[in-house]
Short mmCIF file of C-alpha atoms in Angstrom, two decimals:
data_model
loop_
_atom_site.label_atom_id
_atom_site.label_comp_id
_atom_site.label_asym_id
_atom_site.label_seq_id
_atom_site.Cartn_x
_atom_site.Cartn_y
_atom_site.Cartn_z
CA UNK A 190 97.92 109.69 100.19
CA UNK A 191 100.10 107.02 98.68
CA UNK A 192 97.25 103.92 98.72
CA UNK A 193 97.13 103.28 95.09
CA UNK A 194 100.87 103.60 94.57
CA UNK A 195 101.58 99.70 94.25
CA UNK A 196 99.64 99.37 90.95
CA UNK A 197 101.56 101.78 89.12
CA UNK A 198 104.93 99.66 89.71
CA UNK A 199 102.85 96.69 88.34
CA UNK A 200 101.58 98.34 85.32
CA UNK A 201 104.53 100.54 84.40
CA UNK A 202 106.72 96.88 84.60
CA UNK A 203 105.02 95.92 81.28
CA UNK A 204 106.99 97.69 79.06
CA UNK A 205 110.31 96.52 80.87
CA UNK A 206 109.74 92.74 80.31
CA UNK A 207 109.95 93.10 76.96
CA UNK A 208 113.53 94.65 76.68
CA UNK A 209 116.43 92.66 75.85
CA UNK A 210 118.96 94.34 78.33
CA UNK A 211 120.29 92.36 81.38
CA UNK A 212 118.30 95.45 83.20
CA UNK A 213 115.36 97.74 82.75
CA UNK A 214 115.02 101.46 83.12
CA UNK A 215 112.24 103.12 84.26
CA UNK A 216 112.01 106.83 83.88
CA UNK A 217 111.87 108.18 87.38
CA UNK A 218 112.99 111.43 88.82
CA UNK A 219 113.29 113.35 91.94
CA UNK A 220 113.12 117.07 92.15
CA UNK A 221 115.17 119.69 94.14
CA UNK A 222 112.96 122.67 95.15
CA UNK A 223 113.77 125.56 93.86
CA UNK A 224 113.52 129.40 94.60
CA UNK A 225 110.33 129.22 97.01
CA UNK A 226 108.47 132.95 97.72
CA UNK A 227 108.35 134.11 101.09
CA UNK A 228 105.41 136.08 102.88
CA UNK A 229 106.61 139.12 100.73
CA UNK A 230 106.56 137.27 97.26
CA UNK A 231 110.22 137.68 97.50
CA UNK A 232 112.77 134.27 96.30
CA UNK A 233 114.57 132.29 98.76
CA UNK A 234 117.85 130.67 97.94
CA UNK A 235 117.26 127.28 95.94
CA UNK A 236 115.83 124.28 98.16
CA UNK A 237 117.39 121.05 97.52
CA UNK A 238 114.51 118.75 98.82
CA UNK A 239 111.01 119.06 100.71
CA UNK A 240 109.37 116.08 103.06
CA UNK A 241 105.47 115.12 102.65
CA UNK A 242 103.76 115.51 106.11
CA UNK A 243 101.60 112.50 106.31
CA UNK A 244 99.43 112.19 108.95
CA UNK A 245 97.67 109.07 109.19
CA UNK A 246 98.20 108.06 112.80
CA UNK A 247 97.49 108.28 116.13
CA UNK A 248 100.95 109.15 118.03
CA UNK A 249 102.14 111.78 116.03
CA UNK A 250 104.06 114.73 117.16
CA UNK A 251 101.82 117.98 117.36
CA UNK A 252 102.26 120.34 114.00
CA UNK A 253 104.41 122.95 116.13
CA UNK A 254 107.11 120.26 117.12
CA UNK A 255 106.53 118.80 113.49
CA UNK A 256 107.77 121.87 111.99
CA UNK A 257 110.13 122.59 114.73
CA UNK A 258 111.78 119.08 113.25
CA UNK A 259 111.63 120.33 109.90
CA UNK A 260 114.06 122.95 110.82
CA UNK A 261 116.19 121.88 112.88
CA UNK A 262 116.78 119.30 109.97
CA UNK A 263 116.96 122.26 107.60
CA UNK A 264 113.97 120.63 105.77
CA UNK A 265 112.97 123.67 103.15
CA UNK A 266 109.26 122.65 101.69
CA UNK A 267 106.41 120.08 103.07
CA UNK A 268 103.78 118.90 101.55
CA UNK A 269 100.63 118.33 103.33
CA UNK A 270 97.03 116.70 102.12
CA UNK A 271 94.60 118.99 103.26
CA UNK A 272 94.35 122.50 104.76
CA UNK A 273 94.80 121.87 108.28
CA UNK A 274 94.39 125.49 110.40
CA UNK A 275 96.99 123.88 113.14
CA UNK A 276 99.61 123.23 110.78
CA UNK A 277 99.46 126.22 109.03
CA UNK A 278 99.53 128.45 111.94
CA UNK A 279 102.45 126.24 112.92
CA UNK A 280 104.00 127.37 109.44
CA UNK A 281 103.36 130.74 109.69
CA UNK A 282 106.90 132.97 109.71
CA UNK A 283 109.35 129.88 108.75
CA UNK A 284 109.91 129.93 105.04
CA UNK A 285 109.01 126.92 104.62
CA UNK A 286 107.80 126.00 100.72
CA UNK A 287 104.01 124.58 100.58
CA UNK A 288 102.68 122.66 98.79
CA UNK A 289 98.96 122.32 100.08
CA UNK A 290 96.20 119.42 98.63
CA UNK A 291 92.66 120.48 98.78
CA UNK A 292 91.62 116.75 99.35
CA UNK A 293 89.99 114.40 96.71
CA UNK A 294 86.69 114.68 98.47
CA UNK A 295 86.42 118.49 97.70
CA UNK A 296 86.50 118.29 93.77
CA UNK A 297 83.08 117.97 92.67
CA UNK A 298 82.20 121.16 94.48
CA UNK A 299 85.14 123.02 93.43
CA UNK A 300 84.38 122.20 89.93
CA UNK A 301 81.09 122.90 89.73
CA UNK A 302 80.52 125.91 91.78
CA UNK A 303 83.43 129.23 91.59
CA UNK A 304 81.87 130.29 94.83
CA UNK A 305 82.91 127.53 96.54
CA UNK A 306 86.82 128.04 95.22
CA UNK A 307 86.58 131.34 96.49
CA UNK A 308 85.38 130.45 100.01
CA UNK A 309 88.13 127.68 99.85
CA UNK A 310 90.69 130.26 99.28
CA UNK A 311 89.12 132.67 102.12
CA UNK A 312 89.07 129.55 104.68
CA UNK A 313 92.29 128.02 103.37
CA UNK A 314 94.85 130.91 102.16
CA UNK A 315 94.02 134.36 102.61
CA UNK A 316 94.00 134.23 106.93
CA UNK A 317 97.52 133.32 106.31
CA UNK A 318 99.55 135.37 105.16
CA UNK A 319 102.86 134.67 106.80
CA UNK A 320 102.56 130.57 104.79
CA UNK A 321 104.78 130.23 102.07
CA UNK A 322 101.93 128.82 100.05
CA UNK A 323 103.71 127.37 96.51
CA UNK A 324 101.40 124.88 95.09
CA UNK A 325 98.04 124.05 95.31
CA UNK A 326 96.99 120.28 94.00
CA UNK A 327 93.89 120.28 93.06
CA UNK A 328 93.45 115.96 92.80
CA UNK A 329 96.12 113.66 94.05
CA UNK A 330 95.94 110.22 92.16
CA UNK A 331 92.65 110.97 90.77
CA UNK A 332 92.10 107.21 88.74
CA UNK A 333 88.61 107.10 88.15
CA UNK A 334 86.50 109.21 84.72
CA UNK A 335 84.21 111.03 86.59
CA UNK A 336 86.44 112.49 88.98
CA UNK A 337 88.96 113.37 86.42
CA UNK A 338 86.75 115.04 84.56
CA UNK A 339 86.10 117.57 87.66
CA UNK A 340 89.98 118.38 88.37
CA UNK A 341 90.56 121.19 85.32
CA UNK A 342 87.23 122.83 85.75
CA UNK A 343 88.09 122.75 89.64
CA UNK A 344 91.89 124.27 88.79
CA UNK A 345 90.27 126.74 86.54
CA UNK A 346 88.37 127.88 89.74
CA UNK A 347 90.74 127.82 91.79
CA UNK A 348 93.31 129.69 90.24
CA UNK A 349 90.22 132.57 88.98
CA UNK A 350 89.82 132.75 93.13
CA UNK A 351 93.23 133.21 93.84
CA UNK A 352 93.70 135.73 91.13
CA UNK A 353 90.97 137.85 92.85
CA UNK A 354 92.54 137.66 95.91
CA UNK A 355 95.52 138.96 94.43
CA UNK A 356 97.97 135.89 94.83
CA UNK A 357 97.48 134.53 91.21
CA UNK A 358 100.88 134.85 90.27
CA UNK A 359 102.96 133.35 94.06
CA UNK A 360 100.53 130.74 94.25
CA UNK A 361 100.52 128.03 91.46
CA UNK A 362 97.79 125.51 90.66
CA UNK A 363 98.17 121.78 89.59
CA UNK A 364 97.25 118.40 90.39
CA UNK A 365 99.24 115.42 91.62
CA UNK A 366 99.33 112.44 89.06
CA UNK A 367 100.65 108.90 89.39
CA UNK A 368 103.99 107.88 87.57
CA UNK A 369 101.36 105.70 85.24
CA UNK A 370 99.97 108.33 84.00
CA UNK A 371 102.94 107.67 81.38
CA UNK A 372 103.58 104.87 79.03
CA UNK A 373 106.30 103.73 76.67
CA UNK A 374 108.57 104.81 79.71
CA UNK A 375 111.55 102.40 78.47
CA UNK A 376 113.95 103.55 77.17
CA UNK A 377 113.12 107.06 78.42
CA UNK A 378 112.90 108.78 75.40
CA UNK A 379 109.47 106.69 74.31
CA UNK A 380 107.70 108.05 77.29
CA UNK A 381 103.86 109.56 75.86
CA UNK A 382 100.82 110.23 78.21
CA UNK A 383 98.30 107.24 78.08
CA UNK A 384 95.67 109.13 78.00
CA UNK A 385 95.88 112.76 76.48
CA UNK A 386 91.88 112.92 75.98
CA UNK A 387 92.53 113.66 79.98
CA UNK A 388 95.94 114.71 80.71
CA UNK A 389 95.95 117.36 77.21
CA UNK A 390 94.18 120.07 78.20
CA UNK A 391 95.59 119.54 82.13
CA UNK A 392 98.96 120.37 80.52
CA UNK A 393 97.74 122.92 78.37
CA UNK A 394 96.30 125.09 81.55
CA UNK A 395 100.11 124.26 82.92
CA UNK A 396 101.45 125.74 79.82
CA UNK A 397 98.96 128.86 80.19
CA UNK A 398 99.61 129.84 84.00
CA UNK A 399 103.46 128.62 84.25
CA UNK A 400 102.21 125.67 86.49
CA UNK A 401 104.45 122.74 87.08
CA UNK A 402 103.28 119.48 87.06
CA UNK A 403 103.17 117.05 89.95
CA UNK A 404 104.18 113.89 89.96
CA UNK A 405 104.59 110.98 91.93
CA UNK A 406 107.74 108.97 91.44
CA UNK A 407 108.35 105.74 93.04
CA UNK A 408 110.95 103.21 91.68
CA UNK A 409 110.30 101.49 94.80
CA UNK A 410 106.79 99.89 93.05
CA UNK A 411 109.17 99.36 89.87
CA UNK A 412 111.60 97.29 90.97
CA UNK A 413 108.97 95.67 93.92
CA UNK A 414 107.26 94.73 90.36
CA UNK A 415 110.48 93.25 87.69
CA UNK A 416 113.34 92.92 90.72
CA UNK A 417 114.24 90.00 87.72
CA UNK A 418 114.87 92.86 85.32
CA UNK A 419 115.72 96.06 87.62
CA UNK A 420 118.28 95.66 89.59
CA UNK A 421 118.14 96.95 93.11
CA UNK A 422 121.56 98.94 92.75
CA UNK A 423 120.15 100.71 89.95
CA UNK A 424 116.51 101.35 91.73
CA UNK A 425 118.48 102.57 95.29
CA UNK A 426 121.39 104.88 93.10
CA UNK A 427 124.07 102.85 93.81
CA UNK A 428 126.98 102.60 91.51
CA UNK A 429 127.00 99.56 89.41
CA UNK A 430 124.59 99.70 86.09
CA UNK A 431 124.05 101.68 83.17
CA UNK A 432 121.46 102.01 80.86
CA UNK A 433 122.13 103.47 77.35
CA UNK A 434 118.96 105.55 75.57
CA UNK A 435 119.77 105.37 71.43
CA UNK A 436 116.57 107.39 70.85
CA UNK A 437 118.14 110.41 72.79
CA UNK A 438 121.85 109.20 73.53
CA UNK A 439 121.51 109.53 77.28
CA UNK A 440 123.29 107.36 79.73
CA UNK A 441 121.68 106.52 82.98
CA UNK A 442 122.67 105.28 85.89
CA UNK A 443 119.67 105.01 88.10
CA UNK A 444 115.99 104.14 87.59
CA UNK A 445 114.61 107.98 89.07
CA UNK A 446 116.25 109.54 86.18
CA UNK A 447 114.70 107.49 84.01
CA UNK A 448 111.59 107.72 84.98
CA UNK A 449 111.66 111.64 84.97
CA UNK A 450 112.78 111.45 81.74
CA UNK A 451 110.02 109.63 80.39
CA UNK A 452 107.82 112.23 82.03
CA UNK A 453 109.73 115.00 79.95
CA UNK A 454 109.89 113.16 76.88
CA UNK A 455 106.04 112.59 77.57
CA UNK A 456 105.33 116.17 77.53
CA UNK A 457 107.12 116.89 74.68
CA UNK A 458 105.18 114.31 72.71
CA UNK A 459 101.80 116.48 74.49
CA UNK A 460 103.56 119.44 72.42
CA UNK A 461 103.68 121.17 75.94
CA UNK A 462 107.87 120.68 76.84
CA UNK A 463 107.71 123.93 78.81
CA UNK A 464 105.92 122.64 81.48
CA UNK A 465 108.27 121.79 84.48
CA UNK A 466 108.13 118.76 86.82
CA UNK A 467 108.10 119.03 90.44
CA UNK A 468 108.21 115.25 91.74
CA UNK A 469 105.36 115.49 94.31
CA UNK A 470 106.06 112.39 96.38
CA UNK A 471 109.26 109.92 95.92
CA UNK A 472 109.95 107.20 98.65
CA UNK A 473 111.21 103.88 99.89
CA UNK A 474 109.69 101.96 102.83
CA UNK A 475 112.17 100.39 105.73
CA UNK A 476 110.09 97.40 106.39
CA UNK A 477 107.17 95.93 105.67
CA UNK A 478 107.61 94.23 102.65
CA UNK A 479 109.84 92.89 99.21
CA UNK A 480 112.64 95.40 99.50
CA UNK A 481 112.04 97.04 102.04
CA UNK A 482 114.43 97.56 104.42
CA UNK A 483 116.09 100.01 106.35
CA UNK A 484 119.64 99.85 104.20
CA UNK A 485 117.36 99.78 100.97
CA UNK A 486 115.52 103.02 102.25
CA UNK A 487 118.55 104.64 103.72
CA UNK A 488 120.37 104.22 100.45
CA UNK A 489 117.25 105.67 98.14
CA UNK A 490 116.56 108.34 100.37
CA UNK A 491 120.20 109.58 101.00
CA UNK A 492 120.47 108.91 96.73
CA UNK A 493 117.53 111.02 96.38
CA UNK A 494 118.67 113.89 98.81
CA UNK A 495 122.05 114.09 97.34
CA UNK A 496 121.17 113.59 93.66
CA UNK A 497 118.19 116.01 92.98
CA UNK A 498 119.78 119.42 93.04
CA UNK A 499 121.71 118.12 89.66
CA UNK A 500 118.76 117.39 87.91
CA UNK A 501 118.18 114.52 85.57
CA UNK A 502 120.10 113.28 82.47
CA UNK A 503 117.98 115.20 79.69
CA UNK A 504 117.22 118.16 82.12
CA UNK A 505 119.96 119.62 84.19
CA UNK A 506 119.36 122.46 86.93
CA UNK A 507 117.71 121.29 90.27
CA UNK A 508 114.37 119.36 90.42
CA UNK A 509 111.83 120.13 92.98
CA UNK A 510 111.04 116.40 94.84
CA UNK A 511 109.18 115.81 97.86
CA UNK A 512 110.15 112.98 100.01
CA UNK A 513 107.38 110.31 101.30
CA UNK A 514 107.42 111.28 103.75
CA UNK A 515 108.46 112.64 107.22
CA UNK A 516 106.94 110.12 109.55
CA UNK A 517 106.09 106.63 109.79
CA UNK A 518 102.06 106.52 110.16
CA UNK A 519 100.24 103.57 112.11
CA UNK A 520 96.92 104.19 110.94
CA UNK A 521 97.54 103.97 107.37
CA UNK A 522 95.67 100.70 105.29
CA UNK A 523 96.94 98.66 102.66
CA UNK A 524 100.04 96.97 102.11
CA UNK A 525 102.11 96.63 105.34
CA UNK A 526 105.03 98.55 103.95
CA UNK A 527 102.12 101.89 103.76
CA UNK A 528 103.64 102.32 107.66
CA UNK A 529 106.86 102.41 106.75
CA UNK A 530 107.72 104.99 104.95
CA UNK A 531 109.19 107.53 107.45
CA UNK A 532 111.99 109.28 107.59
CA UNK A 533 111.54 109.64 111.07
CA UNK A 534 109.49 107.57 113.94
CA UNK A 535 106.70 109.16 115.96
CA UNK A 536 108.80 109.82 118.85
CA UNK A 537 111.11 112.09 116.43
CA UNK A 538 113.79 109.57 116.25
CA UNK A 539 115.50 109.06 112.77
CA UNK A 540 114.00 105.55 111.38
CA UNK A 541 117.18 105.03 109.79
CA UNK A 542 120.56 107.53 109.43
CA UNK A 543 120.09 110.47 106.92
CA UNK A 544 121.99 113.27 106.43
CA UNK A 545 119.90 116.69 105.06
#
């Protein structure tokens, strides 16, 4: 779910190396969920902060006692990367905000064939209704052409399925982008889409259906990238360093912020600023690697948590975020600090003390 995240620290750094201040911002934000719809289509109160329900290893808890966990922590929303029929039944009756990944793998066929969305949204959906079923990504960290080109024809399909099955409007479409997906990100305020051949008429569809967009936010790979120029205070939101905008006269304080800014100040240069941002995985690992430790991931997780229903500098009101993610997995490849990331070890123990 998170494999490729390490090269968008690296290449979002390049703009920071050239700034003359003793630190560099990156625009990053976390978002605080808000009102999710029940069974009945009916609002809940707003939700501070979901957790990401990796599950990429081979001694994890079973998805009843997974979501019995989730409540007992008051955890609102999850995240998880594929319809899984065990999990959902597991969800079924709590209240608990989805958001729900089809799985890279299933694009081409979504794009190219509307049948094949609707039977997706029979097998996937419609058997259950008692899932609090927010978002659908269609694509998470799509990098290469060809499979970008199949995620709007494939969210066009999707959302035409869902309509006919008469959950169009609960039920939002989107896909999950990397932070990179922006550039210019320092100061905030210069943040454009690098690519708007790909990302333009993604964000138009947004616009059209009232469709956030979700992104992944990690100033974890930031400061893992420049810790010369970011410091770790400002990466972790700990008091200590501020960063002045002069093309929008913000102040910030820590590097999430910033980064979410650039996203809005991104989609305002897209000519689509009504499209909201829903931060679809933010993180910090507790060992593994540069920076990661448990204090480190304690004190960007507990920031997170506690900063997110406030919003962000240029957007107040809370942001939707999704925290990566509930569980340290074992089977995960890559860079060591890919097991690491948990909130919570396999035997349901806290990795480190957080508060919900």
């Amino acid at each position: 779910d998170r494999s490729s995240m390490a090269k968008q620290g690296v290449a979002s750094m390049l703009a920071v190396a050239l700034v003359l201040v003793s630190l560099a911002a990156f625009p990053r934000e976390c978002s605080a969920h808000r009102a999710a719809a029940n069974s009945h289509g009916k609002t809940k109160g707003v939700h501070s902060i979901g957790v990401c329900n990796g599950v990429i290893g081979n001694n994890l808890p079973s998805p009843s006692d997974v979501v019995k966990l989730y409540k007992s922590k008051g955890i609102n929303s999850m995240r998880i990367y594929a319809p899984e029929s065990n999990v959902l039944k597991a969800l079924s009756g709590t209240g608990i905000g989805l958001l729900m990944d089809v799985g890279n793998g299933v694009l081409p066929g979504l794009a190219n064939d509307p049948s094949a969305a609707a039977a997706w949204v029979k097998a996937n959906v419609q058997p259950y209704p008692g899932v609090s079923f927010r978002y659908i990504a269609v694509g998470n960290e799509v990098m290469d052409s060809d499979g970008q080109k199949t995620i709007l024809p494939a969210m066009k399909n999707l959302q035409g399925a869902l309509a006919a099955a008469g959950l169009g409007g609960r039920v939002k479409v989107s896909t999950s982008v990397r932070f990179d997906v922006v550039t210019d990100t320092f100061p905030p305020s210069n943040g454009v889409f690098a690519d708007l051949d790909y990302m333009g008429p993604i964000l138009d569809f947004l616009a059209s259906t009232g469709a956030p967009l979700l992104v992944n936010v990690y100033p974890y790979f930031a400061y893992k990238g420049d810790p010369q120029n970011i410091k770790l205070n400002y990466a972790t939101f700990t008091p200590g360093t501020t960063v002045n905008d002069d093309g929008n006269g913000l102040t910030y304080t820590n590097l999430f912020d910033a980064m979410v800014d650039s996203i809005y100040a991104a989609l305002e240069d897209a000519e689509t600023p009504g499209v909201k941002v829903v931060v679809s995985e933010s993180g910090w690992p507790s060992d593994g690697g540069f920076g990661a430790t448990a204090q480190n991931a304690r004190a960007y997780n507990q920031g997170l948590i506690n900063h997110v229903g406030g919003g962000t500098p240029k957007r107040s009101g809370p942001l939707e975020t999704y925290m990566f993610a509930m569980f340290n997995e074992n089977e995960k490849k890559g860079d060591p600090t890919e097991n690491h990331f948990g909130l919570f070890n396999p035997d349901k123990s806290a990795a480190y003390s957080i508060r919900f």
